[in-house]
Short mmCIF file of C-alpha atoms in Angstrom, two decimals:
data_model
loop_
_atom_site.label_atom_id
_atom_site.label_comp_id
_atom_site.label_asym_id
_atom_site.label_seq_id
_atom_site.Cartn_x
_atom_site.Cartn_y
_atom_site.Cartn_z
CA MET A 24 -40.53 -16.10 -31.00
CA MET A 25 -38.61 -19.17 -32.18
CA LEU A 26 -38.99 -18.04 -35.80
CA ILE A 27 -37.47 -14.68 -34.90
CA ALA A 28 -34.67 -16.40 -33.00
CA ARG A 29 -33.99 -18.63 -36.01
CA ARG A 30 -33.87 -15.59 -38.28
CA GLU A 31 -31.30 -13.91 -36.02
CA ILE A 32 -29.14 -17.05 -35.91
CA VAL A 33 -29.22 -17.72 -39.66
CA THR A 34 -28.62 -14.06 -40.56
CA GLN A 35 -25.60 -13.71 -38.30
CA ILE A 36 -24.03 -17.09 -39.09
CA ARG A 37 -24.09 -16.31 -42.82
CA THR A 38 -22.10 -13.11 -42.35
CA ARG A 39 -18.38 -13.12 -43.11
CA ALA A 40 -17.65 -11.20 -39.91
CA PHE A 41 -19.07 -13.99 -37.71
CA THR A 42 -17.10 -16.69 -39.53
CA ILE A 43 -13.84 -14.76 -39.42
CA SER A 44 -14.22 -13.83 -35.73
CA LEU A 45 -15.01 -17.44 -34.82
CA LEU A 46 -11.96 -18.74 -36.69
CA VAL A 47 -9.70 -16.10 -35.15
CA THR A 48 -11.02 -17.00 -31.70
CA ILE A 49 -10.33 -20.70 -32.27
CA VAL A 50 -6.78 -20.01 -33.46
CA VAL A 51 -6.04 -17.70 -30.51
CA VAL A 52 -7.39 -20.17 -27.96
CA ALA A 53 -5.38 -23.04 -29.46
CA ALA A 54 -2.25 -20.88 -29.49
CA LEU A 55 -2.71 -19.95 -25.84
CA ALA A 56 -3.04 -23.62 -24.90
CA PHE A 57 0.31 -24.40 -26.56
CA ALA A 58 2.03 -21.21 -25.36
CA PRO A 59 3.24 -22.62 -22.01
CA LYS A 60 4.83 -25.59 -23.74
CA VAL A 61 6.55 -23.37 -26.33
CA PHE A 62 7.77 -20.54 -24.09
CA ASP A 63 8.15 -22.19 -20.68
CA ARG A 64 11.26 -24.16 -21.55
CA PRO A 65 13.82 -25.23 -18.89
CA ASP A 66 16.61 -22.78 -18.13
CA ALA A 67 20.00 -23.60 -19.62
CA TYR A 68 23.27 -22.30 -18.17
CA THR A 69 26.84 -22.49 -19.42
CA LEU A 70 29.39 -22.20 -16.62
CA GLY A 71 33.17 -22.11 -16.53
CA THR A 72 35.70 -23.42 -13.99
CA VAL A 73 39.30 -22.53 -13.17
CA ASN A 74 41.03 -24.90 -10.74
CA SER A 75 37.60 -25.82 -9.35
CA GLN A 76 35.45 -28.91 -9.30
CA GLN A 77 32.04 -28.75 -10.93
CA LEU A 78 29.20 -28.07 -8.50
CA PRO A 79 26.26 -30.53 -8.52
CA LEU A 80 23.76 -27.82 -9.37
CA GLU A 81 21.35 -30.25 -11.04
CA ALA A 82 20.30 -31.54 -7.61
CA ALA A 83 19.25 -28.04 -6.55
CA LEU A 84 17.53 -27.14 -9.83
CA PRO A 85 16.49 -30.33 -11.66
CA ASP A 86 14.42 -28.42 -14.25
CA ALA A 87 17.50 -26.60 -15.58
CA SER A 88 20.43 -27.86 -17.65
CA PHE A 89 24.06 -26.99 -16.93
CA GLU A 90 27.08 -27.17 -19.22
CA TRP A 91 30.57 -26.81 -17.72
CA ARG A 92 33.69 -25.63 -19.51
CA SER A 93 37.23 -25.67 -18.08
CA PHE A 94 39.67 -22.78 -18.58
CA PRO A 95 43.43 -22.73 -17.89
CA ASP A 96 43.41 -19.47 -15.93
CA GLU A 97 41.26 -16.60 -14.75
CA ALA A 98 42.13 -14.41 -17.74
CA ALA A 99 40.73 -16.98 -20.18
CA ALA A 100 37.61 -17.40 -18.06
CA THR A 101 37.13 -13.63 -17.87
CA LYS A 102 37.35 -13.35 -21.66
CA ALA A 103 34.78 -16.12 -22.07
CA VAL A 104 32.42 -14.34 -19.65
CA LEU A 105 32.78 -11.00 -21.44
CA ASP A 106 32.32 -12.64 -24.83
CA GLY A 107 29.11 -14.25 -23.62
CA ASP A 108 30.41 -17.79 -24.05
CA VAL A 109 29.62 -18.62 -20.41
CA ASP A 110 27.12 -17.12 -17.96
CA ALA A 111 29.54 -17.20 -15.05
CA ALA A 112 32.82 -18.82 -14.02
CA LEU A 113 33.92 -20.39 -10.72
CA ILE A 114 37.50 -19.38 -9.92
CA ASP A 115 39.66 -21.44 -7.52
CA GLY A 116 36.56 -22.62 -5.69
CA SER A 117 36.36 -19.26 -3.91
CA LYS A 118 34.73 -16.69 -6.18
CA VAL A 119 32.37 -16.39 -9.13
CA ILE A 120 32.83 -13.87 -11.93
CA SER A 121 30.09 -12.67 -14.27
CA ASP A 122 29.46 -9.89 -16.76
CA GLY A 123 27.43 -7.54 -14.58
CA GLU A 124 25.30 -8.77 -11.71
CA ILE A 125 24.78 -12.51 -11.77
CA GLU A 126 21.27 -13.84 -12.26
CA THR A 127 19.61 -14.04 -8.83
CA GLU A 128 18.48 -17.66 -9.07
CA LEU A 129 21.80 -18.89 -10.43
CA GLY A 130 23.78 -16.98 -7.78
CA MET A 131 21.70 -18.36 -4.92
CA ILE A 132 21.98 -21.93 -6.21
CA MET A 133 25.75 -21.68 -6.61
CA GLN A 134 26.11 -20.23 -3.11
CA SER A 135 23.97 -22.90 -1.43
CA THR A 136 25.48 -25.79 -3.42
CA HIS A 137 29.03 -24.60 -2.71
CA ARG A 138 28.21 -24.43 0.99
CA GLU A 139 26.80 -27.97 1.00
CA VAL A 140 29.86 -29.32 -0.84
CA LYS A 141 32.21 -27.72 1.69
CA LEU A 142 30.20 -29.01 4.63
CA GLY A 143 30.08 -32.49 3.11
CA ALA A 144 33.86 -32.47 2.63
CA ALA A 145 34.22 -31.59 6.30
CA GLY A 146 32.04 -34.54 7.30
CA VAL A 147 29.03 -32.44 8.18
CA ARG A 148 25.69 -33.46 6.72
CA ILE A 149 22.56 -31.40 7.23
CA GLU A 150 19.21 -32.98 6.54
CA PRO A 151 17.05 -30.74 4.35
CA LEU A 152 13.81 -29.44 5.78
CA ARG A 153 10.71 -31.43 4.89
CA MET A 154 8.04 -29.21 3.39
CA GLU A 155 4.54 -30.39 4.33
CA SER A 156 1.22 -28.58 3.90
CA VAL A 157 -1.42 -29.19 6.57
CA GLY A 158 -4.01 -26.97 4.87
CA ALA A 159 -6.02 -27.41 1.71
CA ASP A 160 -4.58 -29.19 -1.29
CA THR A 161 -2.60 -26.56 -3.19
CA ARG A 162 -1.33 -28.75 -6.03
CA TYR A 163 -3.79 -27.22 -8.49
CA GLU A 164 -3.76 -23.69 -7.10
CA ALA A 165 -1.77 -22.16 -9.98
CA ALA A 166 -3.85 -23.98 -12.61
CA ARG A 167 -7.11 -22.93 -10.94
CA THR A 168 -6.00 -19.31 -10.84
CA GLY A 169 -5.03 -19.40 -14.51
CA ILE A 170 -8.37 -20.95 -15.51
CA ALA A 171 -10.24 -18.35 -13.44
CA VAL A 172 -8.39 -15.47 -15.13
CA VAL A 173 -9.19 -16.86 -18.58
CA LEU A 174 -12.85 -17.30 -17.64
CA VAL A 175 -13.10 -13.68 -16.48
CA LEU A 176 -11.82 -12.42 -19.82
CA VAL A 177 -13.98 -14.81 -21.87
CA LEU A 178 -17.21 -14.08 -19.98
CA PHE A 179 -16.60 -10.34 -20.04
CA MET A 180 -15.90 -10.17 -23.78
CA LEU A 181 -18.73 -12.51 -24.77
CA ILE A 182 -21.39 -10.95 -22.57
CA LEU A 183 -20.46 -7.39 -23.52
CA GLY A 184 -20.14 -8.27 -27.21
CA GLN A 185 -23.46 -10.14 -27.45
CA VAL A 186 -25.32 -7.50 -25.45
CA MET A 187 -24.07 -4.76 -27.77
CA MET A 188 -25.26 -6.83 -30.74
CA VAL A 189 -28.73 -7.00 -29.19
CA ALA A 190 -28.77 -3.25 -28.57
CA MET A 191 -27.56 -2.38 -32.07
CA GLY A 192 -30.15 -4.74 -33.58
CA VAL A 193 -32.95 -3.08 -31.64
CA VAL A 194 -31.88 0.40 -32.73
CA GLU A 195 -31.40 -0.71 -36.35
CA GLU A 196 -34.92 -2.12 -36.55
CA LYS A 197 -36.37 0.93 -34.83
CA GLY A 198 -34.50 3.48 -36.95
CA SER A 199 -35.38 1.75 -40.23
CA ARG A 200 -39.04 1.36 -39.14
CA ILE A 201 -38.82 -2.40 -39.76
CA VAL A 202 -40.03 -2.93 -36.22
CA GLU A 203 -43.42 -1.46 -37.17
CA ILE A 204 -43.84 -4.13 -39.83
CA LEU A 205 -42.70 -6.89 -37.51
CA LEU A 206 -45.02 -5.81 -34.69
CA SER A 207 -47.98 -6.06 -37.05
CA SER A 208 -47.46 -9.84 -37.02
CA VAL A 209 -45.90 -10.58 -33.63
CA ARG A 210 -46.16 -9.24 -30.11
CA PRO A 211 -43.41 -7.03 -28.69
CA TRP A 212 -42.34 -9.61 -26.10
CA GLN A 213 -42.04 -12.23 -28.85
CA LEU A 214 -39.83 -9.96 -30.95
CA LEU A 215 -37.69 -9.06 -27.95
CA GLY A 216 -37.45 -12.65 -26.74
CA GLY A 217 -36.61 -13.99 -30.19
CA LYS A 218 -33.80 -11.49 -30.64
CA ILE A 219 -32.33 -12.23 -27.21
CA ILE A 220 -32.56 -16.01 -27.69
CA GLY A 221 -31.13 -15.94 -31.22
CA LEU A 222 -28.10 -13.81 -30.39
CA GLY A 223 -27.67 -15.75 -27.15
CA VAL A 224 -27.33 -18.97 -29.15
CA LEU A 225 -24.57 -17.33 -31.17
CA GLY A 226 -22.85 -16.45 -27.90
CA LEU A 227 -23.14 -20.06 -26.78
CA ILE A 228 -21.61 -21.18 -30.09
CA ASN A 229 -18.65 -18.89 -29.47
CA LEU A 230 -18.32 -19.97 -25.84
CA GLY A 231 -18.68 -23.66 -26.72
CA SER A 232 -16.02 -23.33 -29.42
CA ILE A 233 -13.65 -21.69 -26.97
CA LEU A 234 -14.19 -24.41 -24.35
CA VAL A 235 -13.94 -27.33 -26.78
CA VAL A 236 -10.87 -26.02 -28.60
CA GLY A 237 -9.22 -24.98 -25.35
CA ILE A 238 -9.69 -28.40 -23.74
CA LEU A 239 -8.62 -30.34 -26.86
CA ALA A 240 -5.55 -28.15 -27.35
CA SER A 241 -4.67 -28.54 -23.67
CA LEU A 242 -4.89 -32.32 -24.01
CA LEU A 243 -2.63 -32.29 -27.05
CA SER A 244 -0.10 -29.94 -25.47
CA GLY A 245 -0.05 -31.84 -22.18
CA PHE A 246 -1.25 -28.79 -20.26
CA ALA A 247 -4.42 -30.65 -19.27
CA ALA A 248 -2.35 -32.73 -16.84
CA ASP A 249 -2.37 -29.71 -14.54
CA PHE A 250 -6.14 -29.32 -14.67
CA PRO A 251 -7.85 -29.68 -11.27
CA PRO A 252 -10.45 -32.38 -10.70
CA GLY A 253 -14.03 -31.41 -11.44
CA MET A 254 -13.44 -29.75 -14.82
CA VAL A 255 -16.81 -31.03 -16.05
CA GLY A 256 -18.54 -29.09 -13.28
CA ILE A 257 -16.50 -25.98 -14.02
CA VAL A 258 -17.40 -26.12 -17.74
CA ALA A 259 -21.09 -26.70 -16.97
CA GLY A 260 -21.03 -23.83 -14.50
CA VAL A 261 -19.50 -21.48 -17.06
CA LEU A 262 -22.25 -22.29 -19.58
CA LEU A 263 -24.98 -21.80 -16.97
CA TRP A 264 -23.61 -18.52 -15.70
CA PHE A 265 -23.12 -17.19 -19.22
CA VAL A 266 -26.78 -17.86 -19.99
CA LEU A 267 -27.93 -16.13 -16.79
CA GLY A 268 -25.59 -13.18 -17.17
CA TYR A 269 -26.40 -12.75 -20.85
CA ALA A 270 -30.16 -12.94 -20.22
CA PHE A 271 -29.92 -10.22 -17.57
CA PHE A 272 -27.71 -7.79 -19.45
CA ALA A 273 -29.23 -8.45 -22.91
CA THR A 274 -32.73 -7.70 -21.65
CA LEU A 275 -31.52 -4.56 -19.93
CA GLY A 276 -29.55 -3.54 -23.02
CA ALA A 277 -32.51 -4.06 -25.35
CA ALA A 278 -34.74 -1.98 -23.08
CA LEU A 279 -32.25 0.90 -22.96
CA ALA A 280 -31.60 0.73 -26.71
CA SER A 281 -35.32 1.00 -27.44
CA LEU A 282 -35.20 4.54 -26.04
CA VAL A 283 -33.20 5.87 -29.02
CA SER A 284 -33.62 5.77 -32.79
CA ARG A 285 -30.05 6.37 -33.99
CA GLN A 286 -27.06 4.08 -33.59
CA GLU A 287 -24.91 7.10 -32.69
CA GLU A 288 -26.89 7.41 -29.46
CA VAL A 289 -26.48 3.79 -28.37
CA GLY A 290 -23.22 4.42 -26.53
CA ASN A 291 -24.72 7.16 -24.36
CA VAL A 292 -27.90 5.32 -23.46
CA MET A 293 -25.98 2.09 -22.76
CA SER A 294 -23.32 3.69 -20.56
CA PRO A 295 -24.99 2.84 -17.19
CA MET A 296 -25.22 -0.82 -18.16
CA THR A 297 -21.69 -0.84 -19.58
CA MET A 298 -20.40 0.55 -16.29
CA LEU A 299 -22.30 -2.21 -14.48
CA ILE A 300 -20.64 -4.89 -16.63
CA MET A 301 -17.23 -3.28 -16.08
CA ALA A 302 -17.81 -3.26 -12.32
CA ALA A 303 -18.72 -6.95 -12.41
CA TYR A 304 -15.58 -7.63 -14.44
CA PHE A 305 -13.27 -5.83 -12.00
CA VAL A 306 -14.79 -7.57 -8.98
CA ALA A 307 -14.50 -10.94 -10.73
CA PHE A 308 -10.88 -10.23 -11.63
CA TYR A 309 -10.18 -9.38 -7.99
CA ALA A 310 -11.84 -12.66 -6.99
CA THR A 311 -9.21 -14.59 -8.97
CA THR A 312 -6.61 -13.49 -6.41
CA ASP A 313 -8.75 -14.06 -3.31
CA PRO A 314 -11.67 -16.38 -4.19
CA THR A 315 -12.38 -17.26 -0.56
CA GLY A 316 -12.18 -13.69 0.72
CA THR A 317 -15.11 -11.83 2.23
CA VAL A 318 -15.58 -9.48 -0.74
CA ALA A 319 -15.61 -12.25 -3.35
CA THR A 320 -17.89 -14.45 -1.25
CA ILE A 321 -20.48 -11.74 -0.60
CA VAL A 322 -20.51 -10.33 -4.13
CA SER A 323 -20.90 -13.84 -5.59
CA TYR A 324 -24.47 -13.78 -4.22
CA ILE A 325 -25.40 -10.32 -5.54
CA PRO A 326 -26.93 -10.17 -9.05
CA PRO A 327 -25.73 -9.34 -11.66
CA PHE A 328 -22.18 -9.45 -10.26
CA SER A 329 -22.66 -13.12 -9.40
CA SER A 330 -22.83 -13.99 -13.12
CA MET A 331 -19.08 -13.35 -13.34
CA VAL A 332 -17.87 -13.73 -9.76
CA MET A 333 -19.40 -17.12 -8.92
CA PRO A 334 -17.99 -19.00 -11.96
CA VAL A 335 -14.60 -17.49 -11.15
CA ARG A 336 -14.86 -18.72 -7.55
CA MET A 337 -15.93 -22.16 -8.79
CA ALA A 338 -12.86 -22.32 -11.01
CA ALA A 339 -10.41 -20.87 -8.48
CA THR A 340 -11.45 -22.85 -5.41
CA GLU A 341 -13.88 -25.42 -4.05
CA VAL A 342 -17.28 -23.75 -3.48
CA PRO A 343 -19.96 -25.52 -1.39
CA LEU A 344 -22.91 -26.65 -3.48
CA TRP A 345 -25.42 -24.76 -1.35
CA GLN A 346 -23.62 -21.49 -2.06
CA VAL A 347 -23.78 -22.13 -5.80
CA GLY A 348 -27.49 -23.03 -5.54
CA ALA A 349 -28.32 -19.92 -3.53
CA SER A 350 -26.43 -17.70 -5.98
CA VAL A 351 -28.18 -19.30 -8.97
CA ALA A 352 -31.59 -18.84 -7.36
CA LEU A 353 -30.98 -15.16 -6.67
CA MET A 354 -29.69 -14.62 -10.20
CA VAL A 355 -32.74 -16.35 -11.70
CA LEU A 356 -35.01 -14.05 -9.71
CA ALA A 357 -33.01 -11.05 -10.95
CA VAL A 358 -33.31 -12.26 -14.55
CA LEU A 359 -37.08 -12.70 -14.22
CA GLY A 360 -37.41 -9.22 -12.74
CA THR A 361 -35.28 -7.74 -15.53
CA LEU A 362 -37.33 -9.57 -18.17
CA SER A 363 -40.52 -8.07 -16.77
CA PHE A 364 -38.99 -4.59 -16.62
CA GLY A 365 -37.28 -4.82 -20.00
CA ALA A 366 -40.35 -6.12 -21.82
CA LYS A 367 -42.43 -3.26 -20.44
CA VAL A 368 -39.91 -0.60 -21.48
CA TYR A 369 -39.36 -2.17 -24.90
CA GLU A 370 -43.09 -2.43 -25.66
CA ARG A 371 -43.75 1.20 -24.72
CA ALA A 372 -40.66 2.78 -26.32
CA VAL A 373 -39.78 0.80 -29.44
CA LEU A 374 -42.43 2.49 -31.62
CA ARG A 375 -41.50 6.01 -30.48
CA THR A 376 -39.22 7.35 -33.17
CA GLY A 377 -37.40 10.67 -33.33
CA ALA A 378 -35.76 12.18 -30.26
CA ARG A 379 -34.51 10.07 -27.40
CA VAL A 380 -37.27 8.94 -25.07
CA LYS A 381 -36.72 9.39 -21.36
CA LEU A 382 -36.96 6.26 -19.25
CA GLY A 383 -39.19 8.00 -16.68
CA GLN A 384 -41.72 8.90 -19.36
CA VAL A 385 -41.83 5.33 -20.59
CA LEU A 386 -42.40 3.93 -17.12
CA ARG A 387 -45.21 6.42 -16.42
CA ALA A 388 -46.94 5.74 -19.75
CA LYS A 389 -50.01 3.52 -19.81
#
């Protein structure tokens, strides 16, 4: 079985398609890590004044920059606004002109700051409200949600992609009759296990590359400063859940693919499993918005949905260790059951060439 796994690994790694896809993945992940730093730049506003003092807007919006320009009269300020030289102009301390509707955030800040300046001039000082959270620590909530969304996409693409590679490999060997030669030297479960292990290692190489490049790029871009504590556990959990999810779906995919002899038929025979993966993906994506909700919590225990939902919950929020352990145990049992079922179907169907074999006939065969 290990020799077969090694053959699968070496054959795929030597292909140009694998090398190119891995390089493209690395470049995309690195680019995404630097994207917030490149595109999320502070807002910059240019404002005009006519017979008005400049408003201390920086205190209300410290992440933005403001440039003020003085104009002799309203006509000059209006021309500057229409020409796009300034975003808005404060006229006589009583009105603001803009080309079209003023930007919502800028308008609200100018209104509130102008009010505070007037109240301060009148000797009235209002203490700002103190914002204090008495619930869970929400400092890393946005970062956790972002990480969870990325994990959903990565797990979905890798699991689906690797499972389809397993299925196509099974059909290719069956259609070309190579499987008959291979089974003269090895047992069916060894051939099936070697193929699943070999292509699973390739999936781990892809996943490991994504994680390593993503973390290194985040450190270089400064985005890692927003990472929540416990990233080591999150990364380890992703690797574990990928292995469990891949083992389940790859075994099921290989069993279904062994029912057909032509690659054109793979899509039809794999459609039930594809729908199952899609359902797990949609539930996991929903869990990114409500990781502590009833739906996400319950489904994170149900195999095979747990292979995508539980790592998302672990990334999006703090999950008790006993819940993770229970979910892993149930998923392991599901994987073992699927391995038993898949090996039986594969052994009985892989040598039946020609028309598509019905699953019921395979299960009833001795």
